[in-house]
Amino acid sequence: MGKAESFDFTDMAKYNSEAQLTPGSSRKGCFISVYVGILILFLVVCLVLGVGLLIYFARTDQNCSDKSGISEGTAAELIDKCKDFIDKGDTTLCEACTKSTSAIPVTTPAPSKLQDVRLPMSVLPELYTVELQPNMYEGPPELFTFNGSVRIRVKCHESTNNITLHINKLNLTEEIRVTPVGSSFPLRYKRHEIDTKRQFLIVYTTASLQAGQYYDLDLSFIGPLKDDLHGLYLSSYRRNNQTVYAATTQFQATDLRKTFPCFDEPAIKAKFDITLVRKGHLTSLSNMPKITSDNRGNGWIADRFKTTPPVSTYLLAFIVSDFNYKEDKTANNITYRAWSRPEAINQTEYALSVGTKVLTYFEDYFGIPFPLPKQDMIALPDFAAGAMENWGLITYRETAMLYDKHESSESNKQRVAVVVSHELAHQWFGNLVTPSWWDDLWLNEGFASFVEYMGVDYVHPDWKMFDQIVVEDVQDVFNFDGLVTSHPVYVPVSHPDEINEIFDRISYGKGASIIRMMRFFLGEGTFKNGLKRYLKKLEYKAAFHDDLWYALGNQSAIEQKNINVKEIMDTWTLQMNFPVVKVTVMADGNIRLTQKRYLRDYDAVDPGKYVSPFNYKWEIPFTYTTKSSPNFNQTDGDIHWMHKTEQEIITSNIQQSHWIIGNVMQYGYYRVTYSDENWNRLIQQMDEDHTVIHSVNRAQIINDAWNLAKSGDLSMTIALKTVNYLDKETEFVAWQAALRELGYVDSMLERTALYGPFSKFMRNKVSGIFNPSSLSSSNFTHLESYVNTLIAAEACKYGLQSCVDEASRLFKLWKQTPHSNPIRSSIRLTVYCSSIRHGGIEEWDFAYKMYQQSNLASEKSRLMLALSCSKEVWILSRYLKYSLTPSEIRKQDATDVITYISKNEIGRGLAWDFVREHWSQLLKEQGSVLYKFSRLIAGSLTKLNTRYELRELEAFLRENPDMGSGTRAFQQAIEKTKSNIKWMDKNYDIVKQWLVDQGFLNP
Ligand SMILES: [Zn+2]
C-alpha cells in the first residue's frame, strides 16, 4: 500500500515536529482496545512460536534435518519444506530443531497454537468465478447494497469433512452447494456455521472430501455498499450540486472477505474470473482487460474480464464509475491508462508519463516482463491510504496521482512520481512474489519504499533522490525506532487489527533504509542479480524473508564475495532499534569502534514485548573518511565490518588533529558519535567551508548531534553549534535535517519568554538567503524550488518583513483576479498562511471560497491547511465547527482540519477543548477510520510540555478509559508530553545561554 499522507503540509513543513511522534502515529496505523489487546497478546504469543520455528529453520543445521527426516538439500529447499510444515501445523520437525539451536535464543519463548486465526490448509482454491453487482442508482445512499455469487473450484489436499474460508459482514442468500467435479456423486452440503470472531465460514459436508479430488463450492450473498473506505465501498463526488456515485475497492489487508467469501490469506493464491454488472452509462474496471459485455435487460450490462494469473486475494480490484481515461503504451507495448473524474482528466498526464517510463525501467531492472496485458491507474475522490498496488489496476487518492502544471507544487509533483513508482515496484515485490504471511509485510513495503527512489531517479536524475532518502526515510524513521515502544521490522502478527497496525514507519521507512544499506554492502551488481534470482525463483508464489537472504547470499557466493547476508540482515530485522557507533582515533593513529543500542530515553522502561536475540548488537558495515583525504564516493570495497561485538580496531594512521566522519553518506542504519574534540573540529569545518563535507553527511552530522543530545550522549551545546553555519547552506537535505530539529525547539519554546530571541535567530539564518521575488518567480530547478520553499516558509513564519509584505501583496493581487493566481505554486501554502495569519475575515472568507471552488485536490488541501493559520479566535472556532458539518468540510477531512488548527499556537487550546467537548461524536463518526483518529489525537497533543498539561491529560484518560482506536495514541501522547517536559527541564537554560552567546538575547 502506498503511504497515506499524514499531512499535505509538505510545501511548508516537511520537517514539522510531527516527525517527532512515536511509531504508528504517522501515515498509517491502527489502534486496539484493551480487551482486543489481551486477545491479541494471546494470539501473538501463539504465533511467536511459529516465528521462532521459522527462525530456527532458517539456520537449520544438519543435525536438525537428520532428526526430522528431511533429506539433504540447500538451505532454501529446507525453508520451503519448513513453510509447508508450519502451514500444516506440524511441530515434530520444530521440536527436533529446537534442541539443536542453543547458539542463538528465540525471539520470545511461547507455547504453541499457531493455527488459531489461520485457515486450515486441507482444502485450497484453484479458480474463483465471481459476479458482483453494486446497487447505487436509486433511493437513499444509506440503503445502497451489492449482491453477487461466487463459485470456488477447490482442491482437497487432505481428507476432511468441512471447507473453511473467510467471510465478514455478508449475508448468504441462497442454499450453499458443494459439488464434486467430474463425478455424479450427490451434493455434499450438510450445514454451515459462521465464526464471527475469526471471520470464518465453515461449510460441513455430508461425507468426507477426498484428497486429490476437486469440488465446486457455490455461494450467493448480499452486503451493504457503504462509504467506509474498505472492501467494496461507495465513493462519491459533487458535480453541479449533484452527487455522483462510484463503487470501488480496497482489500488489503483482510477485506476481500467483506465482498465475497474467500480464502483470504496472502499465500493462498488462485485464479479469478470476474464479472461486474453495471448500468449502461457507467464503466467497469478490474485487474484484467474486459473480454465481453452482455446486455442483461433493464439497462444492466454484465462485463466479463479475462482470467487472472494466480494472485493473492488482497490484490483484486473492482470499480464501477463514470470516470474517463487517457491512454498510452509503454516501450514494451503494454497498454497503460490513467483514469479520473471527467473534470480532472487533464491532471492525469504527468502520472501517466511517469508510469509508462517506470514500468519499462522495472521490467528491465528486475529482468521479468510485466505479466499482465494492461496497467490501469485511477484517482479516487475517497481513498484511505495514499495508493494501493492492486495488480493491473492501481488505485490512488487524488493528491497522489493528479498533477496540474500551473497549479501544483514541486513537492506535489515529487509525491506523484514517488507514489506511482512505489506502486509499480509492488507489481513485482508483493504481487508477483508475495510474503507468506503479514509478518513479513516489510518485505513488500520496505522494498517498494526503497525501489520507489530508483524509479523516480530514473525519470528525474536531477532530483537527487538518493540524497533525499537520507532525510525522508533514514533520519525520519530513526525518530520512531529510537524508542522502547518500537518493534522489529519482522514482527509476529495475526489478528486483522494487528496486521493493520504494522503498516507503519518501521515497515516502510526502516525497511527502505536497511535495504539501501544492503545494496551498499553488496554492491549494485550483486544486489541487482540477487534480486532477479529471488523474483524468478518465486514468481507467482509466496516468500519468506530468508528466501531473499539466500538468493542474495548465493549471488554474492557466485561472485566470490561470500557475504553472509542472512547473518548480517537478521541483526537488522529480528531486533528493534539501532546502534550508535563511537569512533575514537587513538594515539597510534588506529581507530577504535564501540557499539551500543541507541535509545532516545535510556530511562524508559522496555515493555518487554520483544526480546533481542542478539543482545542488541549488530553487524555494522562501517565506513569513514578524514580531513586529510575526504572521500564521499565510497563503495562496498571500503567497508570495515564491525561484528556483533563491543569493540573493533581498524588499523590506520590518522592524524589526531584532523576530523574524522563515520558512516559516509549515511549508508548504514546507525548513528555515529566522537570525542568532543572531533565534534568541534567538524563544526569548525562547517563554519569555515561546509562544502568540504558532502551535503548528506552535513545532514547526518546535524541529525546525529541533535539526537545524541536528546538521549544525553552528547552535550546540547555542541548540537546547537551544528546549525550556526546555516546562513551559508543552500542544499535541501541539510536544511531539511536542521529544520526538523529547530522545528522541535520552536514547538517547545512557542509559549515561553525565549520565543522572541529564538525567532530573531531564525530570521538571522534565513534573511541573507531569502529573496522576495522567489514568491512569484518560476525560474527554479526542482531542488532549488525545494530549498526556496523551505526558506520562504521560515522567513514568513518568523515574521521577516520583506516576506510578510510580499506575501500580502501577492494575495491581494490574487483576490482581485481569482482566476489568475500570481503566486508560484510551490510557495502558495506559505503565502496563503502568512496572509491569513496577518489578515482578517476578508482574507479568510476569500480563501475559503477558493477552497470550495477548487477542482484540484492538492490546492484544496493546502487551502484547507492555510485556513487554520488565522490568529482570530472566533474565526478558528467557526472553522472548528465547520469541521463537523459535512456540507462545509468533507467527512474524510474533518480530523485533518482539527489537527491543523491544533498546530496553531492560538488554536491549540481551542482544538483540545473542541475535541473534549465533541469526544463521543468524534469517536462515533471518526473512530472507524482508525489511523485518522489516532492521528488527530497524536497531532493535537504533540506540543504539550508542562506538568499542568500532563495532569490534564491523565485526568482525561481516567474519565474516558475506553477510547477505542484512540487508546494507544493517547497513551503515546502522555509519554510524549513527559519527554517534552524532560527536554524543557534539561535544555531550556542551555538554549537560553546559547541565544545570549549569539547576541540574540541580552543576558
Ligand atoms: Zn506499498
mmCIF file of C-alpha atoms in Angstrom, residues 87-264:
data_model
loop_
_atom_site.group_PDB
_atom_site.id
_atom_site.type_symbol
_atom_site.label_atom_id
_atom_site.label_comp_id
_atom_site.label_asym_id
_atom_site.label_seq_id
_atom_site.Cartn_x
_atom_site.Cartn_y
_atom_site.Cartn_z
ATOM 1 C CA ASP A 87 1.288 -24.263 7.291
ATOM 2 C CA LYS A 88 0.118 -27.715 8.237
ATOM 3 C CA GLY A 89 0.707 -27.077 11.912
ATOM 4 C CA ASP A 90 3.188 -29.937 12.213
ATOM 5 C CA THR A 91 5.570 -29.305 15.076
ATOM 6 C CA THR A 92 7.587 -32.540 15.150
ATOM 7 C CA LEU A 93 10.251 -31.059 12.953
ATOM 8 C CA CYS A 94 10.282 -27.990 15.122
ATOM 9 C CA GLU A 95 10.965 -29.924 18.305
ATOM 10 C CA ALA A 96 13.905 -31.622 16.671
ATOM 11 C CA CYS A 97 15.305 -28.304 15.660
ATOM 12 C CA THR A 98 14.699 -26.612 18.979
ATOM 13 C CA LYS A 99 17.034 -28.993 20.736
ATOM 14 C CA SER A 100 19.912 -28.233 18.448
ATOM 15 C CA THR A 101 19.813 -24.469 18.356
ATOM 16 C CA SER A 102 21.301 -23.397 21.615
ATOM 17 C CA ALA A 103 23.610 -20.870 19.976
ATOM 18 C CA ILE A 104 21.017 -18.182 19.478
ATOM 19 C CA PRO A 105 17.961 -17.760 21.691
ATOM 20 C CA VAL A 106 14.483 -17.465 20.190
ATOM 21 C CA THR A 107 12.914 -14.050 19.975
ATOM 22 C CA THR A 108 10.403 -14.867 22.700
ATOM 23 C CA PRO A 109 9.560 -18.171 24.335
ATOM 24 C CA ALA A 110 5.965 -19.180 23.799
ATOM 25 C CA PRO A 111 3.562 -22.093 23.859
ATOM 26 C CA SER A 112 2.023 -23.406 20.691
ATOM 27 C CA LYS A 113 -1.235 -22.708 18.920
ATOM 28 C CA LEU A 114 -0.282 -21.182 15.659
ATOM 29 C CA GLN A 115 -3.378 -22.094 13.689
ATOM 30 C CA ASP A 116 -5.911 -20.077 15.654
ATOM 31 C CA VAL A 117 -6.738 -17.365 13.136
ATOM 32 C CA ARG A 118 -5.180 -19.148 10.168
ATOM 33 C CA LEU A 119 -7.151 -21.221 7.713
ATOM 34 C CA PRO A 120 -6.624 -24.963 7.677
ATOM 35 C CA MET A 121 -4.772 -25.987 4.524
ATOM 36 C CA SER A 122 -6.741 -29.158 3.776
ATOM 37 C CA VAL A 123 -8.869 -27.567 1.040
ATOM 38 C CA LEU A 124 -7.471 -24.805 -1.178
ATOM 39 C CA PRO A 125 -8.935 -22.741 -4.029
ATOM 40 C CA GLU A 126 -7.822 -23.027 -7.650
ATOM 41 C CA LEU A 127 -10.281 -20.795 -9.510
ATOM 42 C CA TYR A 128 -12.949 -18.318 -8.387
ATOM 43 C CA THR A 129 -15.786 -17.404 -10.753
ATOM 44 C CA VAL A 130 -17.267 -14.232 -9.296
ATOM 45 C CA GLU A 131 -20.142 -11.965 -10.245
ATOM 46 C CA LEU A 132 -20.757 -8.677 -8.420
ATOM 47 C CA GLN A 133 -23.456 -6.059 -8.845
ATOM 48 C CA PRO A 134 -23.376 -2.750 -6.930
ATOM 49 C CA ASN A 135 -26.851 -1.228 -6.432
ATOM 50 C CA MET A 136 -26.296 2.516 -6.104
ATOM 51 C CA TYR A 137 -28.776 4.013 -8.522
ATOM 52 C CA GLU A 138 -31.992 4.607 -6.553
ATOM 53 C CA GLY A 139 -33.080 5.516 -3.066
ATOM 54 C CA PRO A 140 -31.033 6.938 -0.198
ATOM 55 C CA PRO A 141 -27.302 6.050 -0.200
ATOM 56 C CA GLU A 142 -27.579 4.599 3.320
ATOM 57 C CA LEU A 143 -29.589 1.765 1.746
ATOM 58 C CA PHE A 144 -27.226 1.003 -1.153
ATOM 59 C CA THR A 145 -26.111 -2.626 -1.398
ATOM 60 C CA PHE A 146 -24.204 -5.013 -3.584
ATOM 61 C CA ASN A 147 -25.068 -8.600 -4.322
ATOM 62 C CA GLY A 148 -23.311 -11.399 -6.093
ATOM 63 C CA SER A 149 -22.324 -15.001 -6.346
ATOM 64 C CA VAL A 150 -19.101 -16.957 -6.328
ATOM 65 C CA ARG A 151 -18.197 -20.460 -7.453
ATOM 66 C CA ILE A 152 -14.906 -21.576 -5.950
ATOM 67 C CA ARG A 153 -13.226 -24.558 -7.553
ATOM 68 C CA VAL A 154 -11.284 -26.087 -4.655
ATOM 69 C CA LYS A 155 -8.844 -28.940 -4.449
ATOM 70 C CA CYS A 156 -8.899 -31.202 -1.426
ATOM 71 C CA HIS A 157 -5.323 -31.761 -0.203
ATOM 72 C CA GLU A 158 -6.156 -33.740 2.913
ATOM 73 C CA SER A 159 -9.344 -35.630 3.617
ATOM 74 C CA THR A 160 -11.745 -33.517 5.713
ATOM 75 C CA ASN A 161 -15.442 -33.036 6.478
ATOM 76 C CA ASN A 162 -15.516 -29.277 6.030
ATOM 77 C CA ILE A 163 -14.403 -26.376 3.893
ATOM 78 C CA THR A 164 -13.247 -23.409 5.964
ATOM 79 C CA LEU A 165 -12.872 -19.985 4.374
ATOM 80 C CA HIS A 166 -13.310 -16.310 5.324
ATOM 81 C CA ILE A 167 -16.445 -14.186 5.458
ATOM 82 C CA ASN A 168 -17.203 -10.827 7.081
ATOM 83 C CA LYS A 169 -20.358 -8.671 7.194
ATOM 84 C CA LEU A 170 -22.113 -10.545 4.357
ATOM 85 C CA ASN A 171 -25.494 -12.247 4.322
ATOM 86 C CA LEU A 172 -25.677 -15.522 2.435
ATOM 87 C CA THR A 173 -28.799 -15.503 0.278
ATOM 88 C CA GLU A 174 -29.189 -18.950 -1.240
ATOM 89 C CA GLU A 175 -28.526 -22.532 -0.269
ATOM 90 C CA ILE A 176 -24.806 -23.341 -0.251
ATOM 91 C CA ARG A 177 -23.813 -26.090 -2.713
ATOM 92 C CA VAL A 178 -20.776 -28.351 -2.628
ATOM 93 C CA THR A 179 -20.463 -30.421 -5.797
ATOM 94 C CA PRO A 180 -17.728 -32.899 -6.680
ATOM 95 C CA VAL A 181 -16.223 -32.026 -10.051
ATOM 96 C CA GLY A 182 -16.456 -34.583 -12.843
ATOM 97 C CA SER A 183 -18.456 -37.153 -10.961
ATOM 98 C CA SER A 184 -22.104 -37.948 -10.462
ATOM 99 C CA PHE A 185 -21.938 -38.002 -6.664
ATOM 100 C CA PRO A 186 -24.775 -36.164 -4.992
ATOM 101 C CA LEU A 187 -24.337 -32.749 -3.408
ATOM 102 C CA ARG A 188 -22.219 -32.753 -0.277
ATOM 103 C CA TYR A 189 -23.555 -29.738 1.683
ATOM 104 C CA LYS A 190 -24.736 -30.607 5.193
ATOM 105 C CA ARG A 191 -24.757 -27.406 7.255
ATOM 106 C CA HIS A 192 -22.608 -24.367 7.888
ATOM 107 C CA GLU A 193 -21.615 -22.079 10.700
ATOM 108 C CA ILE A 194 -20.110 -18.608 10.881
ATOM 109 C CA ASP A 195 -17.395 -17.898 13.435
ATOM 110 C CA THR A 196 -17.595 -14.099 13.573
ATOM 111 C CA LYS A 197 -14.574 -13.771 15.839
ATOM 112 C CA ARG A 198 -12.230 -15.439 13.417
ATOM 113 C CA GLN A 199 -14.302 -14.336 10.410
ATOM 114 C CA PHE A 200 -14.613 -17.964 9.307
ATOM 115 C CA LEU A 201 -17.339 -19.598 7.248
ATOM 116 C CA ILE A 202 -17.209 -23.347 7.935
ATOM 117 C CA VAL A 203 -19.187 -25.467 5.470
ATOM 118 C CA TYR A 204 -19.686 -29.047 6.710
ATOM 119 C CA THR A 205 -20.186 -31.834 4.191
ATOM 120 C CA THR A 206 -22.335 -34.969 4.283
ATOM 121 C CA ALA A 207 -19.344 -37.194 3.619
ATOM 122 C CA SER A 208 -15.643 -36.512 3.799
ATOM 123 C CA LEU A 209 -13.979 -34.802 0.923
ATOM 124 C CA GLN A 210 -11.265 -36.915 -0.643
ATOM 125 C CA ALA A 211 -7.645 -35.838 -1.080
ATOM 126 C CA GLY A 212 -6.800 -35.152 -4.702
ATOM 127 C CA GLN A 213 -10.456 -34.532 -5.645
ATOM 128 C CA TYR A 214 -11.847 -31.202 -6.907
ATOM 129 C CA TYR A 215 -15.117 -29.654 -5.681
ATOM 130 C CA ASP A 216 -17.185 -26.627 -6.602
ATOM 131 C CA LEU A 217 -18.406 -24.502 -3.702
ATOM 132 C CA ASP A 218 -21.309 -22.209 -4.720
ATOM 133 C CA LEU A 219 -22.324 -19.222 -2.593
ATOM 134 C CA SER A 220 -24.642 -16.234 -3.101
ATOM 135 C CA PHE A 221 -24.573 -13.170 -0.887
ATOM 136 C CA ILE A 222 -25.626 -9.583 -0.325
ATOM 137 C CA GLY A 223 -23.786 -6.842 1.582
ATOM 138 C CA PRO A 224 -24.065 -3.117 2.371
ATOM 139 C CA LEU A 225 -22.389 -0.657 -0.005
ATOM 140 C CA LYS A 226 -21.162 1.978 2.440
ATOM 141 C CA ASP A 227 -18.698 4.865 2.325
ATOM 142 C CA ASP A 228 -16.399 3.116 4.799
ATOM 143 C CA LEU A 229 -13.320 3.008 2.509
ATOM 144 C CA HIS A 230 -12.819 -0.752 2.978
ATOM 145 C CA GLY A 231 -13.896 -3.771 0.958
ATOM 146 C CA LEU A 232 -16.237 -2.870 -1.905
ATOM 147 C CA TYR A 233 -17.274 0.641 -0.884
ATOM 148 C CA LEU A 234 -19.197 3.682 -2.030
ATOM 149 C CA SER A 235 -17.296 6.711 -3.248
ATOM 150 C CA SER A 236 -18.906 9.993 -4.290
ATOM 151 C CA TYR A 237 -18.163 13.449 -5.569
ATOM 152 C CA ARG A 238 -20.118 16.599 -6.462
ATOM 153 C CA ARG A 239 -20.950 17.810 -9.941
ATOM 154 C CA ASN A 240 -23.165 20.899 -10.323
ATOM 155 C CA ASN A 241 -24.839 20.327 -6.965
ATOM 156 C CA GLN A 242 -25.480 16.690 -7.789
ATOM 157 C CA THR A 243 -23.828 13.787 -6.039
ATOM 158 C CA VAL A 244 -22.220 11.311 -8.410
ATOM 159 C CA TYR A 245 -21.601 7.801 -7.051
ATOM 160 C CA ALA A 246 -18.971 5.209 -7.823
ATOM 161 C CA ALA A 247 -18.271 1.773 -6.366
ATOM 162 C CA THR A 248 -14.630 0.938 -5.731
ATOM 163 C CA THR A 249 -12.496 -1.370 -3.605
ATOM 164 C CA GLN A 250 -9.676 -1.572 -1.053
ATOM 165 C CA PHE A 251 -8.959 -5.129 0.077
ATOM 166 C CA GLN A 252 -5.549 -5.024 1.737
ATOM 167 C CA ALA A 253 -5.105 -6.430 4.218
ATOM 168 C CA THR A 254 -8.154 -8.563 5.071
ATOM 169 C CA ASP A 255 -11.235 -7.058 3.428
ATOM 170 C CA LEU A 256 -11.930 -9.144 0.335
ATOM 171 C CA ARG A 257 -13.898 -11.330 2.757
ATOM 172 C CA LYS A 258 -16.291 -8.371 3.142
ATOM 173 C CA THR A 259 -17.100 -8.576 -0.575
ATOM 174 C CA PHE A 260 -17.350 -12.306 -1.159
ATOM 175 C CA PRO A 261 -16.469 -15.415 0.833
ATOM 176 C CA CYS A 262 -12.880 -16.391 0.038
ATOM 177 C CA PHE A 263 -9.647 -17.882 1.340
ATOM 178 C CA ASP A 264 -8.293 -14.501 2.420
#
